[in-house]
Amino acid sequence: MLVAVASVLSVTAYLIVAAPEPNPAGLITIAAMAGVAGAVAAALTLAVRAAGRISWTWIWASLTLVGVFLLMPHGLGGYGILLTAGVAVTVSSLIGGAIPLVGRSEPGVRRTGGLMLLLGGALLAAIVTWLLWEGPGDVAARDEAGGRRPTAPLADPATRGPHRVLTLTYGSGTDRHRPEFGSRVGLRTSSVDASRVMSGWDGVPGWARTRYWGFDATRLPLQGRVFYPDAPGPRPLVLIVHGNHLAEHYSDDGYAYLAELLASRGSIVVSVDQNFLNFSFADLVRLPEIGLRDEDRARAWLLLQHLRLWREWNARDGHPFAGRVDLDRVALIGHSLGGDAVAAATVLNRLAVLPGDGRVALDGGFGIRSVVAFAPVAGSYNPGGTPPVLEDVNYLVLHGSHDVPVPYYGGARQYERVRFTGGDWFKAGVYVRGANHGQFNSRWGRWDGIGPGNFFLNVRALMPSADQQRIAQVYVSAFLEATLAGLTRYRAVFQDPALAAPWLPATTYVTQYQDSTTRLVIASERDVDPTTITVPGGRAVGEGFSEWREGPVRMKSGWLPTRAVFLGWGPSAGVAPRYQVEWPAGALPLAADGSFTFRLADAVVGADEAVDLTVEVEDAAGRAARLPLSHVRRLPRQVPARLLKSSVLSRAPRSEPVFQTFDFPLADFAAANPALDPARLRRVRFVFDRTPRGRVMLDDVGFRLARIAATRG
């Protein structure tokens, strides 16, 4: 074996020195390989020899303890699991090893046992105290908004509306655990057969599910909690669907805070029950393949079955909801896996058969106009193997910086895949510092982990539950007022984040917005040339930068499905770095009441200060106007999130770049230079003269035809 080792190393060394122009430094790698291999071998040799002197009972017990930590749901990464298991083995060994020693007659042995017991007990007390501690919190958020303040604020969309809210439930009438879907159900519904849509309801876990719920995949119930205004119709229909939580800890009643508000403002709202598709501890019997298969597809499919049910009720004479539902004004709201399901359901709604199984017909065609996602899981179900692309639909995503199950901005991926081919549509994203995954559902609360993993979470860093739900109420209500109720003035809330500030808790919000009237001049994903733009004859030029390129955008986990222009700069004694975009005169029709829009993200982890810069526009006659970026707001720094009580437990990144959309009314540039003709612009510049150093990502530079006026009402 040693000859084989020497042969491998010798051949590798020969390949280095026999090169036409050899680099002898490569031999260092060979020496390092031999050293590491020898050191690992020595350590394993010592471990094997030590095993002969250690109780086999101790070895068996310690490995069992480590195995339990590895198999139990916890929410920790692999490194954190092994570290935690190692601490548990150490403390258990100290206490357990001390017990037989303290009863021995030899004084020295008793003292050793006493010291071990004292040390083990102290460590155990410290660990228990640490586990019960809420955590260290996070560094205080710094106000980086700045910029203008609204002069004509809208009415708070989270104010309760004029309608009295009535409630009822619909379901099978046979629910074993919830009387509201059983003996006290308001409207009885038939079951649906999902056996061709999903699988895995079999074996011991399937037996356990059927025993608990009283049905299997061939007889899934259609159940929901309805909140509706005491007013004549037709009314918009809003479905809210939860995500994956412990199945026996029901999730469907966790959105009453939002449903009550929306119903009071005129919508019929249903909180859909899909708890029977959620994780159960009985699923662990089938390790490593836990849970159902294709259940994420079933979540989306079931939403269409609920819409079909409402279509039948709306058309049935004498039914309590006959003629009261406007199926051309439908919104889907989903949380976590439900957030992915509402996007997939929107895609399925426009198909005749189910992707992957043409035998399953889809009776869709519903007027789904608006889709809302709370902390969605990205890519849990891709219809036909393709991530959902939403066309001509309004989309809103909300995500928190302290989300543990989805520790990256997953909804930003879906945001990138919303497309407009015409009409009047918009998409928006809101990233909230201090929000977690669970508090969007009042049942889930502050604990994002599963089981013992919750004791490792830094819950002190979270905003209060009431604040997070207030944020959801403000943004979702404003979104639906703008997209379903026809109150387009509420779109201004997403164009100008400062408008919502009086209604929201104080924290950092990073927002994005784009609508179907936006004409992009720079969309970096279209090619890899940093000088090209979308306008024929135009070009982009960077001067004075230490970095100027186009490239993909990396998140905490994976990549954002877009590219961006990367611009880096440092202190310079000469002209400030500038990025200029120009196009032929008259090639880009503009509206004087429109706006110049772009989005930026800070690419520096732990930046010392928020970036400011100068935005300059120039018309065909060479007249220019300049405004600071802080006229809207300074660029938010990356939001750091300490998810666990100790950074030692995880090596995952603590922050990621999140784009902020900046919207400059052309009228503001005209006010800065009255001679400027906003309708005949031919050049824009980003001048990095206000922050001495930094690195940013720039994308989606363009113009919007007109801004929505924000008026009171």
Short mmCIF file of N, CA and C in Angstrom, two decimals, residues 143-157 429-430 474-475 478 489-513 629-634 636 660-663 665 668 707-708 710:
data_model
loop_
_atom_site.label_atom_id
_atom_site.label_comp_id
_atom_site.label_asym_id
_atom_site.label_seq_id
_atom_site.Cartn_x
_atom_site.Cartn_y
_atom_site.Cartn_z
N ASP A 143 -32.02 54.31 9.93
CA ASP A 143 -32.96 54.90 8.98
C ASP A 143 -32.20 55.35 7.74
N GLU A 144 -32.47 54.67 6.63
CA GLU A 144 -31.79 54.99 5.38
C GLU A 144 -32.78 55.46 4.33
N ALA A 145 -33.99 55.75 4.74
CA ALA A 145 -35.00 56.13 3.76
C ALA A 145 -34.68 57.50 3.17
N GLY A 146 -34.72 58.52 4.01
CA GLY A 146 -34.44 59.87 3.51
C GLY A 146 -35.41 60.24 2.41
N GLY A 147 -34.97 61.16 1.57
CA GLY A 147 -35.76 61.50 0.39
C GLY A 147 -37.00 62.30 0.73
N ARG A 148 -37.85 62.42 -0.27
CA ARG A 148 -39.04 63.24 -0.14
C ARG A 148 -40.08 62.57 0.75
N ARG A 149 -40.99 63.37 1.24
CA ARG A 149 -42.11 62.87 2.02
C ARG A 149 -43.40 63.23 1.29
N PRO A 150 -44.39 62.37 1.33
CA PRO A 150 -45.61 62.64 0.58
C PRO A 150 -46.35 63.86 1.11
N THR A 151 -46.97 64.61 0.20
CA THR A 151 -47.74 65.78 0.60
C THR A 151 -49.24 65.54 0.52
N ALA A 152 -49.65 64.49 -0.17
CA ALA A 152 -51.08 64.18 -0.28
C ALA A 152 -51.28 62.70 0.04
N PRO A 153 -51.21 62.33 1.33
CA PRO A 153 -51.27 60.91 1.68
C PRO A 153 -52.64 60.31 1.38
N LEU A 154 -52.63 59.03 1.10
CA LEU A 154 -53.85 58.26 0.90
C LEU A 154 -54.45 57.90 2.25
N ALA A 155 -55.69 57.44 2.19
CA ALA A 155 -56.31 56.90 3.40
C ALA A 155 -55.68 55.55 3.71
N ASP A 156 -55.47 55.26 4.97
CA ASP A 156 -54.83 54.03 5.41
C ASP A 156 -55.62 52.82 4.90
N PRO A 157 -55.02 51.96 4.05
CA PRO A 157 -55.77 50.82 3.52
C PRO A 157 -56.00 49.73 4.55
N GLY A 429 -42.54 44.10 -4.90
CA GLY A 429 -41.91 43.29 -3.88
C GLY A 429 -41.57 44.13 -2.67
N VAL A 430 -41.75 43.55 -1.47
CA VAL A 430 -41.46 44.25 -0.22
C VAL A 430 -40.63 43.32 0.67
N VAL A 474 -51.50 46.28 5.47
CA VAL A 474 -51.32 47.51 4.71
C VAL A 474 -51.05 47.19 3.24
N TYR A 475 -50.06 46.36 3.00
CA TYR A 475 -49.65 46.13 1.61
C TYR A 475 -50.65 45.28 0.84
N ALA A 478 -53.81 47.48 0.16
CA ALA A 478 -53.53 48.48 -0.88
C ALA A 478 -53.43 47.81 -2.24
N ARG A 489 -55.32 54.70 -7.47
CA ARG A 489 -54.44 55.61 -6.74
C ARG A 489 -53.59 54.86 -5.72
N TYR A 490 -54.06 53.66 -5.27
CA TYR A 490 -53.27 52.90 -4.30
C TYR A 490 -52.04 52.26 -4.93
N ARG A 491 -51.95 52.28 -6.25
CA ARG A 491 -50.73 51.80 -6.88
C ARG A 491 -49.54 52.69 -6.50
N ALA A 492 -49.82 53.95 -6.20
CA ALA A 492 -48.75 54.87 -5.81
C ALA A 492 -48.01 54.41 -4.57
N VAL A 493 -48.66 53.60 -3.71
CA VAL A 493 -48.01 53.07 -2.51
C VAL A 493 -46.79 52.24 -2.89
N PHE A 494 -46.86 51.56 -4.02
CA PHE A 494 -45.77 50.69 -4.44
C PHE A 494 -44.75 51.44 -5.31
N GLN A 495 -45.20 52.51 -5.97
CA GLN A 495 -44.27 53.35 -6.72
C GLN A 495 -43.44 54.22 -5.80
N ASP A 496 -44.05 54.72 -4.75
CA ASP A 496 -43.37 55.62 -3.82
C ASP A 496 -43.52 55.07 -2.40
N PRO A 497 -42.54 54.29 -1.91
CA PRO A 497 -42.67 53.65 -0.60
C PRO A 497 -42.91 54.62 0.54
N ALA A 498 -42.52 55.89 0.38
CA ALA A 498 -42.70 56.86 1.46
C ALA A 498 -44.17 57.08 1.77
N LEU A 499 -45.06 56.82 0.81
CA LEU A 499 -46.48 57.02 1.05
C LEU A 499 -47.01 56.12 2.16
N ALA A 500 -46.44 54.91 2.27
CA ALA A 500 -46.94 53.97 3.26
C ALA A 500 -46.32 54.17 4.64
N ALA A 501 -45.29 55.00 4.74
CA ALA A 501 -44.56 55.15 6.00
C ALA A 501 -45.44 55.50 7.19
N PRO A 502 -46.45 56.40 7.06
CA PRO A 502 -47.26 56.73 8.24
C PRO A 502 -48.06 55.57 8.79
N TRP A 503 -48.28 54.53 8.00
CA TRP A 503 -49.12 53.41 8.44
C TRP A 503 -48.33 52.23 8.96
N LEU A 504 -47.01 52.24 8.77
CA LEU A 504 -46.21 51.05 8.98
C LEU A 504 -45.33 51.15 10.22
N PRO A 505 -44.99 50.01 10.84
CA PRO A 505 -44.01 50.01 11.93
C PRO A 505 -42.65 50.48 11.42
N ALA A 506 -41.86 51.06 12.31
CA ALA A 506 -40.55 51.58 11.93
C ALA A 506 -39.56 50.43 11.77
N THR A 507 -39.12 50.20 10.56
CA THR A 507 -38.07 49.24 10.26
C THR A 507 -37.57 49.54 8.85
N THR A 508 -36.70 48.72 8.32
CA THR A 508 -36.19 48.93 6.96
C THR A 508 -37.05 48.16 5.97
N TYR A 509 -37.49 48.85 4.91
CA TYR A 509 -38.25 48.22 3.83
C TYR A 509 -37.47 48.43 2.53
N VAL A 510 -37.26 47.35 1.79
CA VAL A 510 -36.63 47.42 0.48
C VAL A 510 -37.69 47.00 -0.53
N THR A 511 -38.03 47.88 -1.47
CA THR A 511 -39.20 47.66 -2.31
C THR A 511 -38.83 47.67 -3.79
N GLN A 512 -39.62 46.93 -4.57
CA GLN A 512 -39.47 46.89 -6.02
C GLN A 512 -40.83 47.12 -6.67
N TYR A 513 -40.79 47.69 -7.85
CA TYR A 513 -42.03 47.96 -8.59
C TYR A 513 -41.73 48.01 -10.08
N LEU A 629 -29.55 60.76 -5.59
CA LEU A 629 -30.33 59.54 -5.37
C LEU A 629 -31.19 59.68 -4.12
N SER A 630 -30.67 60.36 -3.11
CA SER A 630 -31.39 60.54 -1.85
C SER A 630 -32.61 61.45 -2.01
N HIS A 631 -32.82 62.03 -3.19
CA HIS A 631 -34.07 62.73 -3.46
C HIS A 631 -35.24 61.77 -3.29
N VAL A 632 -35.00 60.50 -3.65
CA VAL A 632 -35.99 59.44 -3.40
C VAL A 632 -35.65 58.75 -2.08
N ARG A 633 -34.46 58.19 -2.00
CA ARG A 633 -33.92 57.62 -0.77
C ARG A 633 -32.50 57.18 -1.06
N ARG A 634 -31.68 57.04 -0.03
CA ARG A 634 -30.37 56.45 -0.21
C ARG A 634 -30.53 54.95 -0.44
N PRO A 636 -30.51 51.30 0.28
CA PRO A 636 -30.43 50.51 1.51
C PRO A 636 -29.25 49.55 1.49
N GLN A 660 -33.65 47.64 -4.85
CA GLN A 660 -34.56 48.72 -4.52
C GLN A 660 -34.88 49.48 -5.80
N THR A 661 -36.17 49.64 -6.10
CA THR A 661 -36.58 50.41 -7.27
C THR A 661 -36.61 51.90 -6.92
N PHE A 662 -36.02 52.71 -7.78
CA PHE A 662 -36.03 54.17 -7.64
C PHE A 662 -36.87 54.74 -8.77
N ASP A 663 -37.78 55.63 -8.40
CA ASP A 663 -38.71 56.21 -9.36
C ASP A 663 -38.61 57.73 -9.27
N PRO A 665 -39.83 61.16 -10.78
CA PRO A 665 -40.74 61.86 -11.69
C PRO A 665 -39.96 62.81 -12.60
N ASP A 668 -39.79 66.35 -11.55
CA ASP A 668 -38.81 66.79 -10.55
C ASP A 668 -37.53 67.28 -11.22
N ARG A 707 -47.05 58.45 -13.99
CA ARG A 707 -47.16 58.06 -12.59
C ARG A 707 -48.61 58.15 -12.14
N ILE A 708 -48.97 57.28 -11.20
CA ILE A 708 -50.30 57.33 -10.61
C ILE A 708 -50.34 58.44 -9.57
N ALA A 710 -51.24 60.24 -6.31
CA ALA A 710 -51.63 59.84 -4.96
C ALA A 710 -52.50 60.92 -4.36
#
